[in-house]
Tab-separated table of C-alpha atoms in Angstrom:
chain	number	residue	atom	x	y	z
A	1	LEU	CA	33.564	-49.063	-42.592
A	2	ASP	CA	34.975	-51.899	-41.118
A	3	GLY	CA	35.509	-49.460	-37.974
A	4	VAL	CA	32.109	-48.716	-38.025
A	5	VAL	CA	31.037	-51.924	-38.342
A	6	ASP	CA	32.720	-53.507	-35.398
A	7	VAL	CA	31.437	-50.492	-32.969
A	8	GLU	CA	28.040	-51.289	-34.082
A	9	ALA	CA	28.789	-55.040	-33.352
A	10	ARG	CA	30.367	-54.482	-29.894
A	11	GLU	CA	26.779	-52.198	-28.694
A	12	ARG	CA	24.916	-55.088	-29.945
A	13	GLN	CA	26.939	-57.579	-27.679
A	14	MET	CA	26.795	-54.905	-24.883
A	15	GLY	CA	23.010	-54.196	-24.967
A	16	ALA	CA	21.482	-51.058	-24.280
A	17	PRO	CA	24.412	-47.973	-23.600
A	18	LYS	CA	25.069	-46.968	-20.059
A	19	LEU	CA	24.446	-43.070	-20.124
A	20	CYS	CA	20.409	-42.579	-20.461
A	21	TRP	CA	18.027	-40.276	-19.460
A	22	GLY	CA	15.725	-42.680	-17.418
A	23	PRO	CA	15.683	-46.182	-16.683
A	24	ILE	CA	15.224	-48.977	-19.163
A	25	TYR	CA	12.224	-51.513	-19.199
A	26	PRO	CA	11.834	-54.427	-20.868
A	27	GLN	CA	10.091	-54.786	-24.008
A	28	GLN	CA	7.405	-56.891	-22.719
A	29	ASN	CA	6.463	-54.726	-20.002
A	30	VAL	CA	6.806	-51.426	-21.632
A	31	THR	CA	3.359	-50.334	-21.060
A	32	SER	CA	2.959	-51.343	-17.606
A	33	ALA	CA	6.773	-49.734	-16.462
A	34	VAL	CA	5.458	-46.141	-18.062
A	35	LEU	CA	2.362	-46.342	-16.180
A	36	SER	CA	3.845	-47.013	-13.152
A	37	ALA	CA	6.689	-44.787	-13.324
A	38	PRO	CA	6.501	-41.617	-10.975
A	39	PRO	CA	5.383	-38.428	-12.761
A	40	ILE	CA	8.076	-36.265	-14.616
A	41	ILE	CA	6.641	-33.062	-13.696
A	42	SER	CA	5.571	-32.415	-10.099
A	43	PRO	CA	3.228	-29.797	-9.204
A	44	LEU	CA	4.303	-26.325	-8.198
A	45	PRO	CA	5.235	-26.277	-4.862
A	46	THR	CA	2.589	-23.607	-2.483
A	47	HIS	CA	3.722	-20.921	-0.601
A	48	SER	CA	3.522	-22.691	2.767
A	49	ASP	CA	5.950	-25.772	1.233
A	50	VAL	CA	8.339	-22.741	0.278
A	51	THR	CA	8.091	-20.813	3.532
A	52	SER	CA	8.693	-23.694	5.362
A	53	VAL	CA	11.668	-25.530	2.947
A	54	VAL	CA	13.499	-22.410	2.622
A	55	ASP	CA	15.963	-21.852	5.318
A	56	GLY	CA	17.398	-18.485	6.838
A	57	ALA	CA	20.413	-17.557	4.774
A	58	THR	CA	18.207	-18.204	1.507
A	59	ILE	CA	15.689	-15.933	2.800
A	60	SER	CA	18.557	-13.598	3.497
A	61	ASP	CA	20.195	-13.839	-0.209
A	62	CYS	CA	16.447	-13.991	-1.787
A	63	TYR	CA	15.390	-10.460	0.313
A	64	ALA	CA	18.650	-8.786	-0.305
A	65	SER	CA	18.482	-9.879	-4.506
A	66	LEU	CA	14.971	-8.675	-4.634
A	67	LEU	CA	15.803	-5.367	-2.519
A	68	GLY	CA	18.592	-4.632	-5.407
A	69	LEU	CA	16.172	-5.315	-8.074
A	70	ALA	CA	13.389	-2.812	-6.526
A	71	GLU	CA	16.345	-0.213	-6.287
A	72	TYR	CA	17.385	-0.484	-9.569
A	73	PHE	CA	13.660	-0.184	-11.234
A	74	ARG	CA	13.403	2.913	-8.777
A	75	THR	CA	16.726	4.324	-10.124
A	76	THR	CA	16.793	3.212	-13.510
A	77	SER	CA	15.765	5.898	-16.160
A	78	PRO	CA	12.889	6.220	-16.659
A	79	PRO	CA	12.363	4.484	-13.274
A	80	ASN	CA	9.940	1.499	-13.416
A	81	MET	CA	7.821	1.942	-9.958
A	82	ARG	CA	5.314	-0.637	-10.951
A	83	LEU	CA	8.140	-3.691	-11.220
A	84	ALA	CA	9.921	-2.132	-7.749
A	85	VAL	CA	6.857	-2.535	-6.160
A	86	HIS	CA	5.876	-5.841	-7.313
A	87	CYS	CA	9.811	-6.676	-5.837
A	88	LEU	CA	9.211	-5.446	-2.607
A	89	LYS	CA	5.821	-7.217	-2.333
A	90	ALA	CA	7.487	-10.354	-3.594
A	91	VAL	CA	9.812	-9.794	-0.315
A	92	LEU	CA	6.619	-10.049	1.925
A	93	HIS	CA	6.207	-13.881	0.658
A	94	PHE	CA	9.250	-14.835	2.880
A	95	LYS	CA	9.111	-15.264	6.657
A	96	LEU	CA	10.775	-11.934	7.661
A	97	PRO	CA	12.201	-10.765	10.937
A	98	VAL	CA	9.849	-8.320	12.107
A	99	ASN	CA	11.851	-5.494	11.731
A	100	LEU	CA	12.656	-5.964	8.057
A	101	GLU	CA	8.848	-6.710	7.422
A	102	ALA	CA	8.075	-3.114	8.897
A	103	ARG	CA	11.057	-1.828	6.822
A	104	THR	CA	9.578	-3.448	3.875
A	105	HIS	CA	6.102	-2.320	4.092
A	106	LEU	CA	7.514	1.461	4.811
A	107	GLN	CA	9.148	1.193	1.515
A	108	LEU	CA	5.920	0.079	-0.285
A	109	GLY	CA	3.776	2.623	1.553
A	110	ARG	CA	6.476	5.419	0.688
A	111	LEU	CA	6.619	4.585	-2.948
A	112	LEU	CA	2.701	4.294	-3.511
A	113	PHE	CA	2.442	7.460	-1.782
A	114	HIS	CA	4.500	9.124	-4.037
A	115	TYR	CA	3.977	7.377	-6.897
A	116	SER	CA	0.527	5.786	-7.024
A	117	LYS	CA	-3.291	6.457	-6.647
A	118	SER	CA	-3.806	3.047	-4.837
A	119	ASP	CA	-5.059	4.713	-1.420
A	120	ASP	CA	-6.002	1.487	0.115
A	121	GLN	CA	-2.899	0.230	-0.531
A	122	THR	CA	-0.686	2.989	0.667
A	123	LYS	CA	-2.811	3.170	3.844
A	124	TYR	CA	-2.545	-0.810	4.461
A	125	HIS	CA	1.349	-0.628	3.846
A	126	LEU	CA	1.938	2.757	6.133
A	127	GLU	CA	-0.402	1.629	9.015
A	128	LYS	CA	1.140	-1.822	9.154
A	129	ALA	CA	4.347	-0.372	8.873
A	130	ARG	CA	3.282	1.724	11.876
A	131	THR	CA	2.120	-1.066	13.812
A	132	LEU	CA	5.257	-3.506	13.697
A	133	GLY	CA	7.349	-0.684	13.959
A	134	ALA	CA	5.652	-0.054	17.582
A	135	HIS	CA	7.277	-3.166	18.883
A	136	LEU	CA	10.903	-2.685	17.786
A	137	ARG	CA	14.317	-1.918	19.522
A	138	ALA	CA	15.665	1.674	19.596
A	139	LYS	CA	17.792	1.005	16.516
A	140	ASP	CA	14.731	0.471	14.190
A	141	ASP	CA	12.279	3.527	15.790
A	142	SER	CA	12.991	5.434	12.865
A	143	ILE	CA	10.555	3.161	11.221
A	144	LYS	CA	7.067	3.818	13.195
A	145	PHE	CA	8.383	7.380	13.198
A	146	GLU	CA	8.509	7.722	9.316
A	147	ALA	CA	5.240	5.537	8.933
A	148	ALA	CA	3.817	8.295	11.415
A	149	ALA	CA	4.741	11.206	9.540
A	150	LEU	CA	3.885	9.606	5.845
A	151	LEU	CA	0.687	8.290	7.117
A	152	ALA	CA	-0.184	12.060	9.135
A	153	GLU	CA	0.598	13.817	5.458
A	154	PHE	CA	-1.570	11.212	3.488
A	155	PHE	CA	-4.675	12.207	5.715
A	156	GLU	CA	-3.682	15.670	5.473
A	157	ARG	CA	-4.172	15.390	1.572
A	158	LYS	CA	-7.557	13.471	2.087
A	159	GLY	CA	-8.660	16.586	4.296
A	160	LYS	CA	-8.891	14.225	7.283
A	161	ARG	CA	-6.871	16.843	9.412
A	162	TYR	CA	-7.871	15.387	12.866
A	163	GLU	CA	-6.809	11.769	11.827
A	164	ALA	CA	-3.639	13.879	10.617
A	165	THR	CA	-3.154	15.279	14.068
A	166	CYS	CA	-3.858	12.672	16.090
A	167	ILE	CA	-1.289	10.571	14.706
A	168	LEU	CA	1.309	13.281	15.259
A	169	ASN	CA	0.828	13.913	18.720
A	170	ASP	CA	0.986	10.112	19.465
A	171	ALA	CA	4.705	9.635	17.461
A	172	ILE	CA	5.586	13.006	19.677
A	173	ARG	CA	4.592	10.961	22.457
A	174	LEU	CA	6.853	8.108	21.694
A	175	SER	CA	9.945	9.756	20.153
A	176	ASN	CA	11.516	11.692	23.183
A	177	ASN	CA	14.439	9.675	22.540
A	178	ASN	CA	15.201	10.431	19.254
A	179	PRO	CA	16.048	13.953	18.908
A	180	TYR	CA	15.912	14.206	15.170
A	181	TRP	CA	12.542	12.849	14.864
A	182	HIS	CA	11.107	14.654	18.045
A	183	CYS	CA	12.026	17.811	16.431
A	184	ARG	CA	10.857	16.647	12.813
A	185	LEU	CA	7.404	15.581	14.211
A	186	LEU	CA	7.168	18.645	16.216
A	187	LEU	CA	7.602	21.014	13.208
A	188	GLU	CA	5.139	18.669	10.900
A	189	LEU	CA	2.798	19.495	13.863
A	190	ALA	CA	3.181	23.094	13.624
A	191	GLN	CA	2.705	22.840	9.876
A	192	ALA	CA	-0.492	21.145	10.606
A	193	HIS	CA	-1.883	23.736	12.794
A	194	VAL	CA	-0.829	26.409	10.224
A	195	THR	CA	-2.772	24.913	7.552
A	196	GLU	CA	-5.859	24.825	9.676
A	197	ARG	CA	-5.060	28.581	10.606
A	198	ASP	CA	-4.241	28.040	14.082
A	199	VAL	CA	-1.265	30.368	14.577
A	200	ASN	CA	-1.422	30.357	18.577
A	201	SER	CA	-1.182	26.122	18.286
A	202	ALA	CA	1.773	26.546	16.214
A	203	CYS	CA	3.709	29.380	18.013
A	204	GLU	CA	3.122	26.905	21.209
A	205	ILE	CA	4.389	23.718	19.399
A	206	LEU	CA	7.449	25.514	18.090
A	207	GLN	CA	8.338	27.117	21.608
A	208	MET	CA	7.886	23.188	23.045
A	209	GLY	CA	10.653	22.358	19.929
A	210	SER	CA	12.789	25.399	21.041
A	211	GLU	CA	12.937	23.815	24.676
A	212	PHE	CA	13.567	20.388	23.710
A	213	ALA	CA	16.443	21.612	21.595
A	214	MET	CA	18.001	23.789	24.782
A	215	MET	CA	17.817	20.827	26.710
A	216	HIS	CA	19.947	18.788	24.280
A	217	ASN	CA	22.488	21.552	23.827
A	218	SER	CA	21.385	22.281	20.234
A	219	ASP	CA	21.518	26.036	19.618
A	220	TYR	CA	20.938	25.809	16.161
A	221	THR	CA	17.722	23.588	16.373
A	222	ARG	CA	16.808	26.003	18.720
A	223	GLY	CA	17.573	29.053	16.677
A	224	LEU	CA	15.618	27.568	14.218
A	225	PHE	CA	12.356	26.905	16.091
A	226	LEU	CA	12.567	30.374	17.660
A	227	LEU	CA	13.014	31.887	14.499
A	228	SER	CA	10.355	29.886	13.048
A	229	LYS	CA	7.763	31.276	15.628
A	230	CYS	CA	8.833	34.758	15.199
A	231	MET	CA	7.946	34.487	11.470
A	232	LEU	CA	4.504	32.790	12.270
A	233	LEU	CA	3.869	36.010	14.997
A	234	LEU	CA	4.981	38.347	12.273
A	235	ALA	CA	2.317	37.322	9.773
A	236	SER	CA	-0.271	37.568	12.541
A	237	ARG	CA	0.968	41.004	13.568
A	238	GLN	CA	1.837	40.163	17.071
A	239	LEU	CA	4.450	42.470	17.451
A	240	PRO	CA	5.408	42.706	20.834
A	241	GLU	CA	6.013	39.090	21.137
A	242	VAL	CA	7.899	39.130	18.196
A	243	THR	CA	10.091	42.057	19.801
A	244	THR	CA	10.717	39.867	22.558
A	245	THR	CA	11.381	36.640	20.613
A	246	LEU	CA	13.947	38.414	18.210
A	247	THR	CA	16.155	39.665	21.317
A	248	VAL	CA	16.371	36.200	22.469
A	249	VAL	CA	17.714	34.816	19.168
A	250	SER	CA	19.790	37.818	18.832
A	251	GLN	CA	21.681	37.081	22.534
A	252	MET	CA	21.826	33.355	21.576
A	253	ILE	CA	23.421	34.015	18.294
A	254	ASP	CA	26.136	36.327	19.529
A	255	GLY	CA	26.623	33.355	22.208
A	256	PHE	CA	27.063	30.713	19.709
A	257	ARG	CA	29.384	28.477	19.911
A	258	GLY	CA	28.728	25.647	17.156
A	259	ILE	CA	29.736	25.300	13.648
A	260	GLY	CA	30.383	28.638	11.829
A	261	TYR	CA	28.157	28.313	8.717
A	262	HIS	CA	25.140	27.446	11.033
A	263	LYS	CA	25.867	30.459	13.077
A	264	GLU	CA	25.694	32.521	9.627
A	265	ALA	CA	22.737	30.515	8.662
A	266	LEU	CA	20.607	31.538	12.016
A	267	ARG	CA	22.407	35.347	11.604
A	268	VAL	CA	20.712	35.824	8.046
A	269	PHE	CA	17.523	34.062	8.835
A	270	TYR	CA	17.516	36.316	11.835
A	271	LEU	CA	18.155	39.558	9.749
A	272	VAL	CA	15.624	39.052	7.229
A	273	LEU	CA	12.897	38.592	10.277
A	274	HIS	CA	14.285	41.574	11.831
A	275	VAL	CA	14.330	43.910	8.459
A	276	SER	CA	10.476	42.313	7.967
A	277	PHE	CA	9.641	43.821	11.394
A	278	TYR	CA	10.608	47.246	10.887
A	279	LEU	CA	8.639	47.445	7.386
A	280	ILE	CA	5.645	45.840	9.173
A	281	SER	CA	5.532	48.178	12.058
A	282	GLY	CA	5.971	51.161	9.449
A	283	GLN	CA	9.720	52.015	10.571
A	284	ALA	CA	11.614	51.836	7.236
A	285	LYS	CA	14.112	54.396	8.091
A	286	SER	CA	14.931	52.041	11.372
A	287	ALA	CA	15.542	48.836	8.381
A	288	ARG	CA	18.062	50.565	6.777
A	289	PRO	CA	21.310	49.685	9.377
A	290	ILE	CA	19.816	46.146	9.560
A	291	LEU	CA	19.527	45.957	5.686
A	292	ARG	CA	23.365	46.594	5.534
A	293	GLN	CA	24.441	44.052	7.913
A	294	LEU	CA	22.034	41.935	6.009
A	295	HIS	CA	23.755	42.389	2.876
A	296	GLN	CA	27.457	41.773	4.817
A	297	SER	CA	26.157	38.542	6.430
A	298	ILE	CA	24.964	37.276	3.116
A	299	GLN	CA	28.045	37.778	1.299
A	300	GLN	CA	30.095	36.125	4.322
A	301	PHE	CA	27.401	33.183	4.490
A	302	ALA	CA	27.693	32.902	0.333
A	303	ALA	CA	31.648	32.469	0.737
A	304	MET	CA	31.804	29.701	3.383
A	305	GLU	CA	31.635	26.056	2.854
A	306	GLU	CA	28.980	23.789	4.536
């Protein structure tokens, strides 16, 4: 007890303790001091305040964190696409470089396209990605092409085939320096013509694709375009052109110098169409040796590794 008394007496002599949560005001001026003191809770910062104060490094960290959260919600089991979309929308509150802003709009548009019924938002984000992507350098040009492909499919689903075709034609015109997207967009445009039952236009597009692939020394891609064209010619019973196309493909496969797996894949595709040609033209007996070749080719193909 004597020790406690000594401590209390010492505290009375020293006055208020040094560790405190705020300024200590004299007793006689407590009211005026409280009224004149700054507020403890300040107003919430506005969006403009945040973007003006946050530096580039912090924006980069926030972007990576929100992107990681969006991916977590997208891939969790079961996936939570609503929260993934919220995370991506939060990213757009920061002033991002144009390529990241365009990519974020593309990611939003892709999620909304596949998992949402909000047509207006889907269209807005895809069009925004396409517009922003039009001014990016070559390393980011896939943004505008993927946005164009999704937007064309969006219009196709809505029955607006003219708009879809215009978007694909515009993207094809800009994609000559990107072989992957140029070929993919050509295939999608051909599919759009097939949907409209315009087989001749689809075959013209596929022929363009085969010529483009030949210019870039890609026999495998060229073969896929030619065999796809042959399939449409068979369906429309244009048998003389089928014969010509099959002859070209056969010669190309014999001289193929690429990956063995690709060569055998083309051979199987070719033999299937060749058998179909004989059956459609009423020459079932002529199809028998081709069927034996097809059986052997399928066995070889199944035993190969990609």
